[in-house]
């Protein structure tokens, strides 16, 4: 081949390679970002994900540590699974259900002995990739004075006694309660994290059934990855919030009441703003009203925050938070968090999906007593109701009292409060504020 021909050949190869590279780059630009990143998105967790979900149906599984650090009872009692009366028909773990004597105790005495120091520990948890995290669990307690149930987080297993010294409860609760613990302080950290449940008893000879735990869930928020190139022509709209401190004229009114069952006219109920409060009053027996600003909530996830005082109350009367109705008069489906007064400040609550026109309804959590240290019907109480995905979380005074799942309706829609009387009248509820804010 001549020198000139060889030069032309080399130039042609170079041009071919350059052309191939240009075509490849053009294809990368033209292929949609979602198509190129699909495989990557599938491998990266997004949003809120379960890190741990334990029901103990198959026993105490991998990752759990049980121990009894007592120096006086020989280390004979540890946490173990049980299905006796206080947990039947479910399986839960009992603070003294395992160990050398736990099986015989489980079958016979059903009470705990003196000098127990029983630990149930899980870990390590990897929270390095999450932005937020929380621990929820169900617990039941019957203990004598001076005997304690507690829970805690730690990064040092040698320091458990000190870390678990603060969150302790003693006494007879006598019902299943939902507990919660924020793990946000440990998010985005590579340090291994552990959580623990702890039960202790003294040597005074007094005992009860002990502590039980079930349905342990750790969830983490992994956020949502963004893959470049990302082009936005318009700013992303911020979901609208509803916030009312009732300092001015009210937009709230009664949008639904018992109708034919109620007395003639509307002089038996009243809604108005006074002294910075929304006041809702009902003066007839066996009636209910729903008051609402006739405004729709933002789309889930969101939180309802309200501060409530049951100013004029009577036995078996109550108030409720209602939300999610597509009809402003609440004739269709909606969620209702109902709180009923018993006596001396004691209250119980229920979570229900209702239907105002008599359609299908579902009790998501049946009436449950709330301990007075969590909720006192004679005082102001602060409520927080979270609608996130298919979950409804109910907090009162920063205690998580319910975590239920339901996806039959979205939860977006009209919202308000309900008042319900039984055989006594009148009743009156005051609201200091009522806010619905998007949850990010």
PDB file of N, CA, C and O in Angstrom, residues 323-366:
ATOM      1  N   UNK A 323     -62.073  12.563  59.088  1.00  0.00           N
ATOM      2  CA  UNK A 323     -61.353  13.054  57.913  1.00  0.00           C
ATOM      3  C   UNK A 323     -61.493  12.054  56.776  1.00  0.00           C
ATOM      4  O   UNK A 323     -61.820  10.884  56.993  1.00  0.00           O
ATOM      5  N   UNK A 324     -61.257  12.541  55.554  1.00  0.00           N
ATOM      6  CA  UNK A 324     -61.229  11.665  54.390  1.00  0.00           C
ATOM      7  C   UNK A 324     -62.529  11.558  53.641  1.00  0.00           C
ATOM      8  O   UNK A 324     -62.661  10.736  52.736  1.00  0.00           O
ATOM      9  N   UNK A 325     -63.539  12.397  53.965  1.00  0.00           N
ATOM     10  CA  UNK A 325     -64.831  12.289  53.294  1.00  0.00           C
ATOM     11  C   UNK A 325     -64.795  12.998  51.946  1.00  0.00           C
ATOM     12  O   UNK A 325     -64.346  14.143  51.849  1.00  0.00           O
ATOM     13  N   UNK A 326     -65.283  12.334  50.904  1.00  0.00           N
ATOM     14  CA  UNK A 326     -65.406  12.974  49.602  1.00  0.00           C
ATOM     15  C   UNK A 326     -66.675  13.819  49.502  1.00  0.00           C
ATOM     16  O   UNK A 326     -66.837  14.585  48.558  1.00  0.00           O
ATOM     17  N   UNK A 327     -67.559  13.675  50.473  1.00  0.00           N
ATOM     18  CA  UNK A 327     -68.798  14.449  50.522  1.00  0.00           C
ATOM     19  C   UNK A 327     -68.712  15.404  51.708  1.00  0.00           C
ATOM     20  O   UNK A 327     -68.429  14.984  52.836  1.00  0.00           O
ATOM     21  N   UNK A 328     -68.963  16.704  51.481  1.00  0.00           N
ATOM     22  CA  UNK A 328     -68.757  17.677  52.550  1.00  0.00           C
ATOM     23  C   UNK A 328     -69.757  17.517  53.687  1.00  0.00           C
ATOM     24  O   UNK A 328     -69.547  18.052  54.782  1.00  0.00           O
ATOM     25  N   UNK A 329     -70.839  16.767  53.458  1.00  0.00           N
ATOM     26  CA  UNK A 329     -71.805  16.472  54.517  1.00  0.00           C
ATOM     27  C   UNK A 329     -71.590  15.091  55.138  1.00  0.00           C
ATOM     28  O   UNK A 329     -72.446  14.604  55.881  1.00  0.00           O
ATOM     29  N   UNK A 330     -70.480  14.465  54.789  1.00  0.00           N
ATOM     30  CA  UNK A 330     -70.070  13.187  55.377  1.00  0.00           C
ATOM     31  C   UNK A 330     -71.115  12.096  55.171  1.00  0.00           C
ATOM     32  O   UNK A 330     -71.398  11.301  56.075  1.00  0.00           O
ATOM     33  N   UNK A 331     -71.649  12.045  53.950  1.00  0.00           N
ATOM     34  CA  UNK A 331     -72.612  11.000  53.611  1.00  0.00           C
ATOM     35  C   UNK A 331     -71.929   9.747  53.064  1.00  0.00           C
ATOM     36  O   UNK A 331     -72.571   8.710  52.930  1.00  0.00           O
ATOM     37  N   UNK A 332     -70.642   9.857  52.702  1.00  0.00           N
ATOM     38  CA  UNK A 332     -69.908   8.701  52.189  1.00  0.00           C
ATOM     39  C   UNK A 332     -68.962   8.143  53.232  1.00  0.00           C
ATOM     40  O   UNK A 332     -69.184   8.263  54.447  1.00  0.00           O
ATOM     41  N   UNK A 333     -67.878   7.530  52.770  1.00  0.00           N
ATOM     42  CA  UNK A 333     -66.903   6.913  53.672  1.00  0.00           C
ATOM     43  C   UNK A 333     -65.948   7.965  54.239  1.00  0.00           C
ATOM     44  O   UNK A 333     -65.576   8.917  53.546  1.00  0.00           O
ATOM     45  N   UNK A 334     -65.539   7.758  55.480  1.00  0.00           N
ATOM     46  CA  UNK A 334     -64.532   8.621  56.111  1.00  0.00           C
ATOM     47  C   UNK A 334     -63.962   7.888  57.319  1.00  0.00           C
ATOM     48  O   UNK A 334     -64.522   6.891  57.798  1.00  0.00           O
ATOM     49  N   UNK A 335     -62.827   8.376  57.807  1.00  0.00           N
ATOM     50  CA  UNK A 335     -62.210   7.806  59.001  1.00  0.00           C
ATOM     51  C   UNK A 335     -62.646   8.597  60.239  1.00  0.00           C
ATOM     52  O   UNK A 335     -62.847   9.817  60.180  1.00  0.00           O
ATOM     53  N   UNK A 336     -62.776   7.882  61.364  1.00  0.00           N
ATOM     54  CA  UNK A 336     -63.192   8.513  62.612  1.00  0.00           C
ATOM     55  C   UNK A 336     -62.341   7.985  63.764  1.00  0.00           C
ATOM     56  O   UNK A 336     -62.266   6.772  63.991  1.00  0.00           O
ATOM     57  N   UNK A 337     -61.699   8.899  64.499  1.00  0.00           N
ATOM     58  CA  UNK A 337     -60.976   8.567  65.726  1.00  0.00           C
ATOM     59  C   UNK A 337     -61.860   9.036  66.875  1.00  0.00           C
ATOM     60  O   UNK A 337     -61.943  10.229  67.176  1.00  0.00           O
ATOM     61  N   UNK A 338     -62.551   8.124  67.510  1.00  0.00           N
ATOM     62  CA  UNK A 338     -63.571   8.445  68.501  1.00  0.00           C
ATOM     63  C   UNK A 338     -63.009   8.288  69.919  1.00  0.00           C
ATOM     64  O   UNK A 338     -62.375   7.280  70.236  1.00  0.00           O
ATOM     65  N   UNK A 339     -63.242   9.305  70.774  1.00  0.00           N
ATOM     66  CA  UNK A 339     -62.737   9.295  72.148  1.00  0.00           C
ATOM     67  C   UNK A 339     -63.925   9.456  73.086  1.00  0.00           C
ATOM     68  O   UNK A 339     -64.676  10.434  72.986  1.00  0.00           O
ATOM     69  N   UNK A 340     -64.111   8.487  73.989  1.00  0.00           N
ATOM     70  CA  UNK A 340     -65.313   8.440  74.830  1.00  0.00           C
ATOM     71  C   UNK A 340     -64.922   8.587  76.301  1.00  0.00           C
ATOM     72  O   UNK A 340     -63.964   7.963  76.777  1.00  0.00           O
ATOM     73  N   UNK A 341     -65.689   9.420  77.017  1.00  0.00           N
ATOM     74  CA  UNK A 341     -65.432   9.679  78.435  1.00  0.00           C
ATOM     75  C   UNK A 341     -66.053   8.573  79.295  1.00  0.00           C
ATOM     76  O   UNK A 341     -67.181   8.132  79.042  1.00  0.00           O
ATOM     77  N   UNK A 342     -65.308   8.143  80.318  1.00  0.00           N
ATOM     78  CA  UNK A 342     -65.816   7.116  81.231  1.00  0.00           C
ATOM     79  C   UNK A 342     -66.168   7.773  82.568  1.00  0.00           C
ATOM     80  O   UNK A 342     -67.329   7.994  82.878  1.00  0.00           O
ATOM     81  N   UNK A 343     -65.152   8.104  83.374  1.00  0.00           N
ATOM     82  CA  UNK A 343     -65.367   8.818  84.635  1.00  0.00           C
ATOM     83  C   UNK A 343     -64.012   9.230  85.187  1.00  0.00           C
ATOM     84  O   UNK A 343     -62.980   8.619  84.863  1.00  0.00           O
ATOM     85  N   UNK A 344     -64.022  10.264  86.026  1.00  0.00           N
ATOM     86  CA  UNK A 344     -62.810  10.726  86.709  1.00  0.00           C
ATOM     87  C   UNK A 344     -61.650  10.966  85.732  1.00  0.00           C
ATOM     88  O   UNK A 344     -60.487  10.719  86.066  1.00  0.00           O
ATOM     89  N   UNK A 345     -61.952  11.420  84.533  1.00  0.00           N
ATOM     90  CA  UNK A 345     -60.918  11.726  83.550  1.00  0.00           C
ATOM     91  C   UNK A 345     -60.542  10.574  82.655  1.00  0.00           C
ATOM     92  O   UNK A 345     -59.837  10.764  81.654  1.00  0.00           O
ATOM     93  N   UNK A 346     -60.961   9.352  82.996  1.00  0.00           N
ATOM     94  CA  UNK A 346     -60.600   8.178  82.187  1.00  0.00           C
ATOM     95  C   UNK A 346     -61.353   8.200  80.858  1.00  0.00           C
ATOM     96  O   UNK A 346     -62.540   8.551  80.805  1.00  0.00           O
ATOM     97  N   UNK A 347     -60.672   7.780  79.792  1.00  0.00           N
ATOM     98  CA  UNK A 347     -61.273   7.755  78.459  1.00  0.00           C
ATOM     99  C   UNK A 347     -60.824   6.512  77.707  1.00  0.00           C
ATOM    100  O   UNK A 347     -59.808   5.886  78.052  1.00  0.00           O
ATOM    101  N   UNK A 348     -61.593   6.148  76.695  1.00  0.00           N
ATOM    102  CA  UNK A 348     -61.224   5.074  75.790  1.00  0.00           C
ATOM    103  C   UNK A 348     -61.417   5.577  74.362  1.00  0.00           C
ATOM    104  O   UNK A 348     -62.121   6.572  74.131  1.00  0.00           O
ATOM    105  N   UNK A 349     -60.779   4.897  73.393  1.00  0.00           N
ATOM    106  CA  UNK A 349     -60.854   5.392  72.029  1.00  0.00           C
ATOM    107  C   UNK A 349     -61.079   4.242  71.053  1.00  0.00           C
ATOM    108  O   UNK A 349     -60.856   3.065  71.364  1.00  0.00           O
ATOM    109  N   UNK A 350     -61.492   4.601  69.843  1.00  0.00           N
ATOM    110  CA  UNK A 350     -61.758   3.634  68.777  1.00  0.00           C
ATOM    111  C   UNK A 350     -61.314   4.260  67.442  1.00  0.00           C
ATOM    112  O   UNK A 350     -61.459   5.464  67.235  1.00  0.00           O
ATOM    113  N   UNK A 351     -60.796   3.422  66.547  1.00  0.00           N
ATOM    114  CA  UNK A 351     -60.453   3.861  65.197  1.00  0.00           C
ATOM    115  C   UNK A 351     -61.359   3.103  64.233  1.00  0.00           C
ATOM    116  O   UNK A 351     -61.401   1.869  64.258  1.00  0.00           O
ATOM    117  N   UNK A 352     -62.086   3.838  63.380  1.00  0.00           N
ATOM    118  CA  UNK A 352     -63.102   3.203  62.557  1.00  0.00           C
ATOM    119  C   UNK A 352     -63.173   3.851  61.183  1.00  0.00           C
ATOM    120  O   UNK A 352     -62.951   5.052  61.045  1.00  0.00           O
ATOM    121  N   UNK A 353     -63.446   3.051  60.146  1.00  0.00           N
ATOM    122  CA  UNK A 353     -63.825   3.578  58.843  1.00  0.00           C
ATOM    123  C   UNK A 353     -65.342   3.549  58.781  1.00  0.00           C
ATOM    124  O   UNK A 353     -65.965   2.492  58.871  1.00  0.00           O
ATOM    125  N   UNK A 354     -65.947   4.738  58.651  1.00  0.00           N
ATOM    126  CA  UNK A 354     -67.405   4.872  58.723  1.00  0.00           C
ATOM    127  C   UNK A 354     -67.991   5.117  57.338  1.00  0.00           C
ATOM    128  O   UNK A 354     -67.271   5.406  56.382  1.00  0.00           O
ATOM    129  N   UNK A 355     -69.312   5.034  57.262  1.00  0.00           N
ATOM    130  CA  UNK A 355     -70.035   5.401  56.044  1.00  0.00           C
ATOM    131  C   UNK A 355     -71.318   6.089  56.464  1.00  0.00           C
ATOM    132  O   UNK A 355     -72.206   5.478  57.065  1.00  0.00           O
ATOM    133  N   UNK A 356     -71.420   7.403  56.158  1.00  0.00           N
ATOM    134  CA  UNK A 356     -72.524   8.199  56.644  1.00  0.00           C
ATOM    135  C   UNK A 356     -73.888   7.795  56.124  1.00  0.00           C
ATOM    136  O   UNK A 356     -74.903   8.123  56.717  1.00  0.00           O
ATOM    137  N   UNK A 357     -73.937   7.079  55.006  1.00  0.00           N
ATOM    138  CA  UNK A 357     -75.224   6.666  54.431  1.00  0.00           C
ATOM    139  C   UNK A 357     -75.541   5.207  54.700  1.00  0.00           C
ATOM    140  O   UNK A 357     -76.363   4.597  54.020  1.00  0.00           O
ATOM    141  N   UNK A 358     -74.870   4.633  55.688  1.00  0.00           N
ATOM    142  CA  UNK A 358     -75.159   3.260  56.067  1.00  0.00           C
ATOM    143  C   UNK A 358     -74.458   2.219  55.227  1.00  0.00           C
ATOM    144  O   UNK A 358     -74.858   1.056  55.210  1.00  0.00           O
ATOM    145  N   UNK A 359     -73.406   2.609  54.502  1.00  0.00           N
ATOM    146  CA  UNK A 359     -72.651   1.661  53.690  1.00  0.00           C
ATOM    147  C   UNK A 359     -71.709   0.818  54.538  1.00  0.00           C
ATOM    148  O   UNK A 359     -71.783   0.823  55.770  1.00  0.00           O
ATOM    149  N   UNK A 360     -70.782   0.106  53.895  1.00  0.00           N
ATOM    150  CA  UNK A 360     -69.876  -0.788  54.627  1.00  0.00           C
ATOM    151  C   UNK A 360     -68.956  -0.017  55.566  1.00  0.00           C
ATOM    152  O   UNK A 360     -68.413   1.026  55.199  1.00  0.00           O
ATOM    153  N   UNK A 361     -68.820  -0.511  56.789  1.00  0.00           N
ATOM    154  CA  UNK A 361     -67.958   0.097  57.788  1.00  0.00           C
ATOM    155  C   UNK A 361     -66.975  -0.955  58.294  1.00  0.00           C
ATOM    156  O   UNK A 361     -67.174  -2.153  58.117  1.00  0.00           O
ATOM    157  N   UNK A 362     -65.900  -0.471  58.920  1.00  0.00           N
ATOM    158  CA  UNK A 362     -64.925  -1.412  59.460  1.00  0.00           C
ATOM    159  C   UNK A 362     -64.282  -0.817  60.702  1.00  0.00           C
ATOM    160  O   UNK A 362     -63.845   0.339  60.690  1.00  0.00           O
ATOM    161  N   UNK A 363     -64.264  -1.578  61.791  1.00  0.00           N
ATOM    162  CA  UNK A 363     -63.552  -1.174  63.003  1.00  0.00           C
ATOM    163  C   UNK A 363     -62.076  -1.543  62.824  1.00  0.00           C
ATOM    164  O   UNK A 363     -61.741  -2.719  62.683  1.00  0.00           O
ATOM    165  N   UNK A 364     -61.214  -0.559  62.810  1.00  0.00           N
ATOM    166  CA  UNK A 364     -59.781  -0.788  62.645  1.00  0.00           C
ATOM    167  C   UNK A 364     -59.109  -1.045  63.988  1.00  0.00           C
ATOM    168  O   UNK A 364     -58.131  -1.785  64.052  1.00  0.00           O
ATOM    169  N   UNK A 365     -59.584  -0.403  65.038  1.00  0.00           N
ATOM    170  CA  UNK A 365     -59.174  -0.731  66.411  1.00  0.00           C
ATOM    171  C   UNK A 365     -60.371  -0.504  67.308  1.00  0.00           C
ATOM    172  O   UNK A 365     -60.913   0.608  67.362  1.00  0.00           O
ATOM    173  N   UNK A 366     -60.791  -1.560  68.004  1.00  0.00           N
ATOM    174  CA  UNK A 366     -61.976  -1.444  68.852  1.00  0.00           C
ATOM    175  C   UNK A 366     -61.640  -0.652  70.108  1.00  0.00           C
ATOM    176  O   UNK A 366     -60.468  -0.381  70.403  1.00  0.00           O
TER     177      UNK A 366
END
